[in-house]
Short mmCIF file of N, CA and C in Angstrom, two decimals:
data_model
loop_
_atom_site.label_atom_id
_atom_site.label_comp_id
_atom_site.label_asym_id
_atom_site.label_seq_id
_atom_site.Cartn_x
_atom_site.Cartn_y
_atom_site.Cartn_z
N MET A 239 0.89 -1.25 0.07
CA MET A 239 0.02 -0.12 0.03
C MET A 239 0.97 1.27 -0.03
N GLN A 240 0.43 2.26 -0.75
CA GLN A 240 1.15 3.48 -0.91
C GLN A 240 1.18 4.15 0.46
N GLU A 241 2.17 4.64 0.92
CA GLU A 241 2.48 5.43 2.28
C GLU A 241 2.13 6.83 2.15
N SER A 242 2.22 7.47 0.97
CA SER A 242 1.83 8.91 0.92
C SER A 242 1.09 9.18 -0.31
N LEU A 243 0.43 10.43 -0.28
CA LEU A 243 -0.45 10.74 -1.23
C LEU A 243 -0.11 12.16 -1.91
N THR A 244 -0.09 12.18 -3.16
CA THR A 244 0.13 13.45 -3.83
C THR A 244 -1.16 14.35 -3.56
N ILE A 245 -1.04 15.65 -3.85
CA ILE A 245 -2.10 16.57 -3.48
C ILE A 245 -3.28 16.21 -4.49
N GLY A 246 -3.10 15.79 -5.67
CA GLY A 246 -4.23 15.47 -6.46
C GLY A 246 -4.93 14.07 -6.03
N GLN A 247 -4.18 13.19 -5.40
CA GLN A 247 -4.73 12.03 -4.76
C GLN A 247 -5.44 12.32 -3.52
N LEU A 248 -4.92 13.27 -2.79
CA LEU A 248 -5.62 13.52 -1.40
C LEU A 248 -7.02 14.41 -1.85
N ALA A 249 -6.88 15.13 -2.93
CA ALA A 249 -7.96 15.78 -3.38
C ALA A 249 -9.05 14.82 -3.76
N ALA A 250 -8.64 13.87 -4.58
CA ALA A 250 -9.68 12.89 -5.20
C ALA A 250 -10.32 12.04 -4.05
N ARG A 251 -9.47 11.66 -3.23
CA ARG A 251 -10.02 10.80 -2.05
C ARG A 251 -10.88 11.70 -1.02
N SER A 252 -10.50 12.87 -0.86
CA SER A 252 -11.20 13.58 0.19
C SER A 252 -12.45 14.53 -0.29
N GLY A 253 -12.24 14.74 -1.58
CA GLY A 253 -13.46 15.53 -2.26
C GLY A 253 -13.06 16.94 -2.03
N VAL A 254 -11.97 17.44 -1.60
CA VAL A 254 -11.67 18.67 -1.27
C VAL A 254 -10.68 19.27 -2.44
N ALA A 255 -10.89 20.51 -3.00
CA ALA A 255 -10.09 21.06 -3.99
C ALA A 255 -8.71 21.13 -3.61
N PRO A 256 -7.52 20.83 -4.53
CA PRO A 256 -6.31 20.99 -4.15
C PRO A 256 -5.91 22.45 -3.54
N SER A 257 -6.70 23.53 -4.14
CA SER A 257 -6.52 24.83 -3.54
C SER A 257 -6.72 24.85 -2.03
N ALA A 258 -7.91 24.28 -1.62
CA ALA A 258 -8.31 24.20 -0.30
C ALA A 258 -7.35 23.46 0.61
N LEU A 259 -6.93 22.30 -0.04
CA LEU A 259 -5.78 21.69 0.87
C LEU A 259 -4.62 22.39 0.98
N ARG A 260 -4.07 23.24 0.07
CA ARG A 260 -2.92 24.13 0.29
C ARG A 260 -3.26 25.25 1.39
N TYR A 261 -4.61 25.69 1.26
CA TYR A 261 -4.94 26.76 2.22
C TYR A 261 -4.92 26.15 3.71
N TYR A 262 -5.42 24.87 3.84
CA TYR A 262 -5.53 24.10 5.10
C TYR A 262 -4.02 23.97 5.52
N GLU A 263 -3.17 23.70 4.63
CA GLU A 263 -1.63 23.49 4.78
C GLU A 263 -1.13 24.76 5.45
N ARG A 264 -1.38 25.99 4.78
CA ARG A 264 -0.92 27.14 5.31
C ARG A 264 -1.43 27.63 6.68
N LEU A 265 -2.75 27.12 7.01
CA LEU A 265 -3.27 27.43 8.23
C LEU A 265 -2.75 26.44 9.37
N GLY A 266 -2.01 25.30 8.97
CA GLY A 266 -1.53 24.26 9.78
C GLY A 266 -2.46 23.41 10.28
N LEU A 267 -3.47 23.20 9.50
CA LEU A 267 -4.51 22.26 9.80
C LEU A 267 -4.06 20.91 9.29
N ILE A 268 -3.29 20.72 8.12
CA ILE A 268 -2.80 19.53 7.72
C ILE A 268 -1.31 19.76 7.47
N ARG A 269 -0.61 18.75 7.19
CA ARG A 269 0.79 18.77 6.97
C ARG A 269 1.35 18.00 5.91
N ALA A 270 2.18 18.49 5.03
CA ALA A 270 2.71 17.78 3.87
C ALA A 270 4.29 17.72 3.91
N ASP A 271 4.90 16.59 3.56
CA ASP A 271 6.31 16.53 3.40
C ASP A 271 6.62 16.98 1.95
N ARG A 272 7.78 17.36 1.62
CA ARG A 272 8.20 17.76 0.27
C ARG A 272 9.18 16.74 -0.34
N THR A 273 9.05 16.50 -1.59
CA THR A 273 10.01 15.71 -2.24
C THR A 273 11.22 16.52 -2.55
N GLY A 274 12.20 15.90 -3.25
CA GLY A 274 13.39 16.65 -3.90
C GLY A 274 12.94 17.72 -4.91
N GLY A 275 11.85 17.39 -5.52
CA GLY A 275 11.29 18.42 -6.57
C GLY A 275 10.47 19.43 -6.05
N ASN A 276 10.33 19.34 -4.71
CA ASN A 276 9.37 20.29 -3.95
C ASN A 276 7.86 19.95 -4.17
N GLN A 277 7.69 18.77 -4.51
CA GLN A 277 6.18 18.46 -4.58
C GLN A 277 5.69 17.91 -3.18
N ARG A 278 4.37 18.29 -2.98
CA ARG A 278 3.76 17.91 -1.61
C ARG A 278 3.49 16.40 -1.60
N ARG A 279 3.73 15.72 -0.53
CA ARG A 279 3.32 14.33 -0.25
C ARG A 279 2.62 14.43 1.18
N TYR A 280 1.51 13.80 1.17
CA TYR A 280 0.71 13.67 2.35
C TYR A 280 0.74 12.33 2.93
N ALA A 281 0.75 12.17 4.16
CA ALA A 281 0.60 10.88 4.95
C ALA A 281 -0.77 10.57 4.72
N ARG A 282 -1.17 9.19 4.72
CA ARG A 282 -2.56 8.69 4.54
C ARG A 282 -3.41 9.25 5.74
N THR A 283 -2.74 9.48 6.90
CA THR A 283 -3.52 9.87 7.94
C THR A 283 -4.16 11.28 7.77
N GLU A 284 -3.40 12.07 6.92
CA GLU A 284 -4.24 13.40 6.62
C GLU A 284 -5.67 13.28 6.07
N LEU A 285 -5.93 12.13 5.59
CA LEU A 285 -7.30 11.98 5.08
C LEU A 285 -8.23 12.10 6.19
N ARG A 286 -7.89 11.59 7.36
CA ARG A 286 -8.81 11.79 8.66
C ARG A 286 -8.91 13.14 8.96
N ARG A 287 -7.84 13.89 9.06
CA ARG A 287 -7.94 15.31 9.36
C ARG A 287 -8.74 15.95 8.41
N VAL A 288 -8.63 15.76 7.11
CA VAL A 288 -9.39 16.59 6.16
C VAL A 288 -10.82 16.23 6.34
N ALA A 289 -11.17 15.00 6.59
CA ALA A 289 -12.63 14.60 6.91
C ALA A 289 -13.02 15.41 8.31
N PHE A 290 -12.27 15.36 9.18
CA PHE A 290 -12.65 16.12 10.37
C PHE A 290 -12.88 17.59 10.09
N ILE A 291 -12.13 18.22 9.33
CA ILE A 291 -12.07 19.67 9.07
C ILE A 291 -13.49 19.89 8.27
N ARG A 292 -13.68 19.09 7.25
CA ARG A 292 -15.03 19.12 6.29
C ARG A 292 -16.42 19.14 7.29
N VAL A 293 -16.27 17.97 7.98
CA VAL A 293 -17.47 17.83 8.86
C VAL A 293 -17.60 19.06 9.87
N SER A 294 -16.48 19.37 10.41
CA SER A 294 -16.56 20.36 11.43
C SER A 294 -17.22 21.73 10.94
N GLN A 295 -16.61 22.06 9.63
CA GLN A 295 -17.00 23.27 8.95
C GLN A 295 -18.43 23.14 8.60
N GLN A 296 -18.98 21.97 8.23
CA GLN A 296 -20.41 21.72 7.95
C GLN A 296 -21.30 22.23 8.98
N VAL A 297 -20.86 21.87 10.21
CA VAL A 297 -21.90 22.24 11.41
C VAL A 297 -21.43 23.56 12.08
N GLY A 298 -20.67 24.38 11.41
CA GLY A 298 -20.41 25.71 11.67
C GLY A 298 -19.31 26.02 12.72
N VAL A 299 -18.37 25.09 12.73
CA VAL A 299 -17.19 25.27 13.46
C VAL A 299 -16.23 26.06 12.66
N SER A 300 -15.58 27.02 13.28
CA SER A 300 -14.59 27.96 12.60
C SER A 300 -13.25 27.17 12.45
N LEU A 301 -12.63 27.58 11.26
CA LEU A 301 -11.17 26.98 11.00
C LEU A 301 -10.29 27.24 12.26
N GLU A 302 -10.42 28.36 12.93
CA GLU A 302 -9.62 28.62 14.19
C GLU A 302 -9.95 27.60 15.11
N GLU A 303 -11.18 27.29 15.36
CA GLU A 303 -11.39 26.20 16.42
C GLU A 303 -10.99 24.82 15.99
N ILE A 304 -11.11 24.68 14.77
CA ILE A 304 -10.70 23.41 14.22
C ILE A 304 -9.17 23.26 14.34
N ARG A 305 -8.37 24.37 14.13
CA ARG A 305 -7.00 24.23 14.21
C ARG A 305 -6.60 24.13 15.67
N GLU A 306 -7.33 24.70 16.58
CA GLU A 306 -6.95 24.55 18.05
C GLU A 306 -7.06 23.05 18.35
N ALA A 307 -8.22 22.60 18.03
CA ALA A 307 -8.50 21.08 18.16
C ALA A 307 -7.40 20.20 17.58
N LEU A 308 -7.09 20.40 16.43
CA LEU A 308 -6.13 19.46 15.66
C LEU A 308 -4.69 19.70 16.33
N ASP A 309 -4.42 20.84 16.96
CA ASP A 309 -3.15 21.03 17.59
C ASP A 309 -3.08 20.19 18.82
N SER A 310 -4.35 19.69 19.52
CA SER A 310 -4.09 18.92 20.53
C SER A 310 -3.76 17.38 20.24
N LEU A 311 -3.74 16.98 18.90
CA LEU A 311 -3.41 15.82 18.69
C LEU A 311 -1.94 15.65 18.34
N PRO A 312 -1.48 14.52 18.71
CA PRO A 312 0.03 14.26 18.65
C PRO A 312 0.65 14.61 17.22
N ALA A 313 1.65 15.21 17.19
CA ALA A 313 2.31 15.60 15.79
C ALA A 313 3.49 14.43 15.42
N SER A 314 3.87 13.79 16.43
CA SER A 314 4.95 12.87 16.20
C SER A 314 4.55 11.56 15.91
N ARG A 315 3.36 11.27 15.87
CA ARG A 315 2.75 9.87 15.50
C ARG A 315 1.36 9.87 14.91
N THR A 316 0.77 8.90 14.48
CA THR A 316 -0.58 8.95 13.83
C THR A 316 -1.49 8.90 15.08
N PRO A 317 -2.51 9.72 15.08
CA PRO A 317 -3.31 9.76 16.28
C PRO A 317 -4.18 8.50 16.38
N THR A 318 -4.25 7.95 17.56
CA THR A 318 -5.12 6.83 17.76
C THR A 318 -6.53 7.23 17.94
N ALA A 319 -7.26 6.04 18.08
CA ALA A 319 -8.66 6.08 18.39
C ALA A 319 -8.84 6.89 19.81
N ALA A 320 -8.02 6.66 20.74
CA ALA A 320 -8.17 7.22 22.07
C ALA A 320 -7.74 8.87 21.97
N ASP A 321 -6.91 9.19 20.92
CA ASP A 321 -6.59 10.59 20.81
C ASP A 321 -7.88 11.35 20.19
N TRP A 322 -8.44 10.75 19.25
CA TRP A 322 -9.67 11.30 18.81
C TRP A 322 -10.78 11.28 19.75
N ALA A 323 -11.02 10.33 20.37
CA ALA A 323 -11.91 10.17 21.62
C ALA A 323 -11.77 11.54 22.45
N GLU A 324 -10.47 11.70 23.00
CA GLU A 324 -10.16 12.77 23.80
C GLU A 324 -10.61 14.16 23.20
N LEU A 325 -10.31 14.26 21.92
CA LEU A 325 -10.63 15.62 21.07
C LEU A 325 -12.15 15.61 21.17
N SER A 326 -12.81 14.59 20.95
CA SER A 326 -14.25 14.69 20.89
C SER A 326 -14.88 14.87 22.19
N ALA A 327 -14.40 14.31 23.30
CA ALA A 327 -14.87 14.71 24.60
C ALA A 327 -14.65 16.24 24.85
N ALA A 328 -13.45 16.76 24.47
CA ALA A 328 -13.24 18.24 24.70
C ALA A 328 -14.31 19.07 23.94
N TRP A 329 -14.65 18.68 22.83
CA TRP A 329 -15.71 19.41 21.96
C TRP A 329 -17.08 19.03 22.33
N ARG A 330 -17.47 18.29 23.17
CA ARG A 330 -18.80 17.92 23.41
C ARG A 330 -19.62 18.92 23.90
N ALA A 331 -19.16 19.81 25.08
CA ALA A 331 -19.88 20.95 25.52
C ALA A 331 -20.08 22.03 24.57
N ARG A 332 -18.97 22.24 23.81
CA ARG A 332 -19.02 23.26 22.69
C ARG A 332 -20.10 23.02 21.58
N LEU A 333 -20.15 21.77 21.24
CA LEU A 333 -21.03 21.29 20.16
C LEU A 333 -22.48 21.43 20.83
N SER A 334 -22.66 20.93 21.98
CA SER A 334 -23.93 20.92 22.51
C SER A 334 -24.40 22.29 22.65
N GLU A 335 -23.66 23.25 23.02
CA GLU A 335 -23.85 24.62 23.00
C GLU A 335 -24.43 25.10 21.61
N LYS A 336 -23.72 24.83 20.78
CA LYS A 336 -24.02 25.26 19.38
C LYS A 336 -25.45 24.71 18.93
N ILE A 337 -25.71 23.40 19.24
CA ILE A 337 -26.94 22.75 18.94
C ILE A 337 -28.19 23.46 19.73
N ARG A 338 -27.73 23.92 20.83
CA ARG A 338 -28.78 24.47 21.68
C ARG A 338 -29.20 25.96 21.06
N LEU A 339 -28.10 26.54 20.65
CA LEU A 339 -28.35 28.00 20.05
C LEU A 339 -29.06 27.86 18.77
N MET A 340 -28.71 26.76 17.95
CA MET A 340 -29.35 26.59 16.63
C MET A 340 -30.89 26.17 16.88
N THR A 341 -31.01 25.26 17.90
CA THR A 341 -32.35 24.85 18.12
C THR A 341 -33.13 26.14 18.54
N LYS A 342 -32.70 26.94 19.44
CA LYS A 342 -33.37 28.15 19.80
C LYS A 342 -33.77 29.02 18.68
N LEU A 343 -32.69 29.32 17.75
CA LEU A 343 -32.96 30.11 16.72
C LEU A 343 -34.14 29.50 15.75
N ARG A 344 -34.02 28.23 15.43
CA ARG A 344 -35.07 27.71 14.68
C ARG A 344 -36.47 27.70 15.27
N ASP A 345 -36.51 27.44 16.67
CA ASP A 345 -37.85 27.65 17.33
C ASP A 345 -38.27 28.96 17.41
N ASP A 346 -37.51 29.97 17.58
CA ASP A 346 -37.80 31.29 17.65
C ASP A 346 -38.34 31.86 16.24
N LEU A 347 -37.63 31.39 15.30
CA LEU A 347 -38.17 31.69 13.76
C LEU A 347 -39.53 31.09 13.53
N ASP A 348 -39.78 29.97 14.02
CA ASP A 348 -40.98 29.23 13.66
C ASP A 348 -42.03 29.94 14.42
N GLY A 349 -41.79 30.61 15.64
CA GLY A 349 -42.67 31.34 16.45
C GLY A 349 -42.88 32.83 15.90
N CYS A 350 -42.36 33.12 14.82
CA CYS A 350 -42.42 34.43 14.22
C CYS A 350 -43.72 34.74 13.61
N ILE A 351 -44.79 33.77 13.55
CA ILE A 351 -46.16 33.68 12.89
C ILE A 351 -45.83 34.06 11.34
N GLY A 352 -44.81 33.93 10.86
CA GLY A 352 -44.74 34.09 9.29
C GLY A 352 -44.70 35.54 8.96
N CYS A 353 -44.49 36.62 9.75
CA CYS A 353 -44.36 38.03 9.51
C CYS A 353 -43.32 38.38 8.48
N GLY A 354 -42.16 37.60 8.81
CA GLY A 354 -41.15 37.77 7.65
C GLY A 354 -40.21 38.88 8.10
N CYS A 355 -40.41 39.67 9.18
CA CYS A 355 -39.72 40.73 9.58
C CYS A 355 -38.27 40.26 9.97
N LEU A 356 -38.29 39.24 10.79
CA LEU A 356 -36.99 38.87 11.33
C LEU A 356 -36.18 39.74 12.12
N SER A 357 -36.82 40.90 12.47
CA SER A 357 -36.14 41.95 13.23
C SER A 357 -36.65 41.76 14.78
N LEU A 358 -35.65 41.17 15.43
CA LEU A 358 -36.07 40.83 16.79
C LEU A 358 -35.95 42.31 17.53
N GLN A 359 -35.17 43.23 17.00
CA GLN A 359 -35.16 44.50 17.73
C GLN A 359 -36.51 45.25 17.61
N ARG A 360 -37.27 45.16 16.36
CA ARG A 360 -38.56 45.92 16.34
C ARG A 360 -39.61 45.16 16.47
N CYS A 361 -39.57 43.88 16.56
CA CYS A 361 -40.83 42.95 16.54
C CYS A 361 -41.47 43.13 17.78
N VAL A 362 -42.83 43.47 17.78
CA VAL A 362 -43.59 43.71 18.92
C VAL A 362 -43.87 42.52 19.51
N LEU A 363 -43.83 41.33 18.93
CA LEU A 363 -44.05 40.09 19.52
C LEU A 363 -42.91 39.61 20.48
N TYR A 364 -41.66 39.89 20.05
CA TYR A 364 -40.59 39.38 20.88
C TYR A 364 -40.09 40.52 21.75
N ASN A 365 -40.11 41.73 21.36
CA ASN A 365 -39.39 42.74 21.98
C ASN A 365 -40.23 44.06 22.05
N PRO A 366 -41.45 44.03 22.80
CA PRO A 366 -42.28 45.05 23.01
C PRO A 366 -41.52 46.41 23.48
N GLU A 367 -41.83 47.64 22.73
CA GLU A 367 -41.14 48.92 23.12
C GLU A 367 -39.60 48.85 22.91
N ASP A 368 -39.00 47.90 22.32
CA ASP A 368 -37.53 47.71 22.21
C ASP A 368 -36.83 47.69 23.34
N LYS A 369 -37.30 47.00 24.39
CA LYS A 369 -36.73 47.09 25.72
C LYS A 369 -35.29 46.44 25.55
N LEU A 370 -35.10 45.40 24.74
CA LEU A 370 -33.84 44.84 24.54
C LEU A 370 -32.69 45.60 24.22
N SER A 371 -32.98 46.70 23.46
CA SER A 371 -31.89 47.54 22.81
C SER A 371 -30.96 48.02 23.95
N GLY A 372 -31.65 48.28 25.18
CA GLY A 372 -30.68 48.69 26.26
C GLY A 372 -29.62 47.59 26.70
N GLU A 373 -29.69 46.39 26.31
CA GLU A 373 -28.86 45.40 26.64
C GLU A 373 -27.69 45.22 25.75
N GLY A 374 -27.53 46.03 24.65
CA GLY A 374 -26.46 45.97 23.73
C GLY A 374 -26.91 45.45 22.42
N PRO A 375 -25.81 45.31 21.42
CA PRO A 375 -26.15 44.88 20.08
C PRO A 375 -26.43 43.39 19.99
N GLY A 376 -26.80 42.93 18.93
CA GLY A 376 -26.87 41.51 18.63
C GLY A 376 -28.30 40.95 18.94
N ALA A 377 -28.35 39.63 18.79
CA ALA A 377 -29.61 38.97 18.93
C ALA A 377 -29.78 38.51 20.41
N ARG A 378 -30.30 39.40 21.15
CA ARG A 378 -30.34 39.45 22.57
C ARG A 378 -31.20 38.36 23.14
N LEU A 379 -32.26 37.87 22.30
CA LEU A 379 -32.94 36.79 22.68
C LEU A 379 -32.37 35.34 22.54
N ILE A 380 -31.49 35.41 21.62
CA ILE A 380 -30.82 34.00 21.28
C ILE A 380 -29.30 33.71 21.76
N LEU A 381 -28.52 34.73 21.76
CA LEU A 381 -27.15 34.57 22.26
C LEU A 381 -27.12 34.91 23.67
N PRO A 382 -26.10 34.09 24.39
CA PRO A 382 -26.02 34.33 25.88
C PRO A 382 -25.74 35.81 25.94
N ARG A 383 -26.00 36.29 27.22
CA ARG A 383 -25.76 37.64 27.63
C ARG A 383 -24.50 37.57 28.10
N PRO A 384 -23.61 38.74 27.77
CA PRO A 384 -22.07 38.58 28.33
C PRO A 384 -22.07 39.09 29.77
N GLU A 385 -21.29 38.39 30.43
CA GLU A 385 -21.00 38.90 31.89
C GLU A 385 -20.40 40.15 31.83
N PRO A 386 -20.67 41.08 32.86
CA PRO A 386 -19.96 42.32 33.10
C PRO A 386 -18.53 42.04 33.15
N ALA A 387 -17.62 42.98 32.64
CA ALA A 387 -16.17 42.87 32.61
C ALA A 387 -15.81 43.04 34.07
N ALA A 388 -14.86 42.20 34.60
CA ALA A 388 -14.36 42.45 35.82
C ALA A 388 -13.25 43.58 35.70
N SER A 389 -13.36 44.32 36.83
CA SER A 389 -12.48 45.41 36.99
C SER A 389 -10.83 45.04 37.33
N ALA A 390 -9.90 45.61 36.74
CA ALA A 390 -8.75 45.38 37.01
C ALA A 390 -8.16 45.68 38.34
N CYS A 391 -8.99 46.63 39.11
CA CYS A 391 -8.76 47.13 40.45
C CYS A 391 -9.93 46.55 41.18
N GLY A 392 -9.57 45.85 42.27
CA GLY A 392 -10.44 45.12 43.11
C GLY A 392 -11.28 46.19 43.88
N ASP A 393 -10.88 47.47 44.18
CA ASP A 393 -11.75 48.48 44.78
C ASP A 393 -12.72 49.12 43.94
N CYS A 394 -12.66 48.83 42.46
CA CYS A 394 -13.57 49.65 41.59
C CYS A 394 -14.78 48.64 41.15
N ALA A 395 -15.82 49.26 41.16
CA ALA A 395 -16.99 48.64 40.55
C ALA A 395 -16.84 48.54 38.99
N PRO A 396 -17.55 47.39 38.27
CA PRO A 396 -17.33 47.34 36.94
C PRO A 396 -18.05 48.65 36.25
N ALA A 397 -17.71 49.12 35.10
CA ALA A 397 -18.41 50.20 34.29
C ALA A 397 -19.71 49.85 33.80
#
């Protein structure tokens, strides 16, 4: 069995364009060795990383979050099932929170009674008299409310 893949082979096997693979490599998401002629050669294990990247992107995980997760995997050896399970456990809470937010968004949009305004700021059903505008920008009914910033000085109250 061939131990390494060319960029074309990795692209064909993963369904990801070569340009995207080069971009992933620039971001440090995947790694390639170089031949004497400076051609990329990918270990077969990079297929798992590319699959992980694609699935993670499909569910709305940013490339930065993906990079942080992949950085937790060992670079000196092929990640084992236990390595991937550890990464999965670390992401469980984050993914559960994303699911909760997406479910809330879906349910809130269903409850909009089809008016189509999608303006939670002006909608009299969700935000009578625009009371939520005092809490700051953004989707105040969907996104978690930020905690007040802690003061650097223990004697001062937060602004």
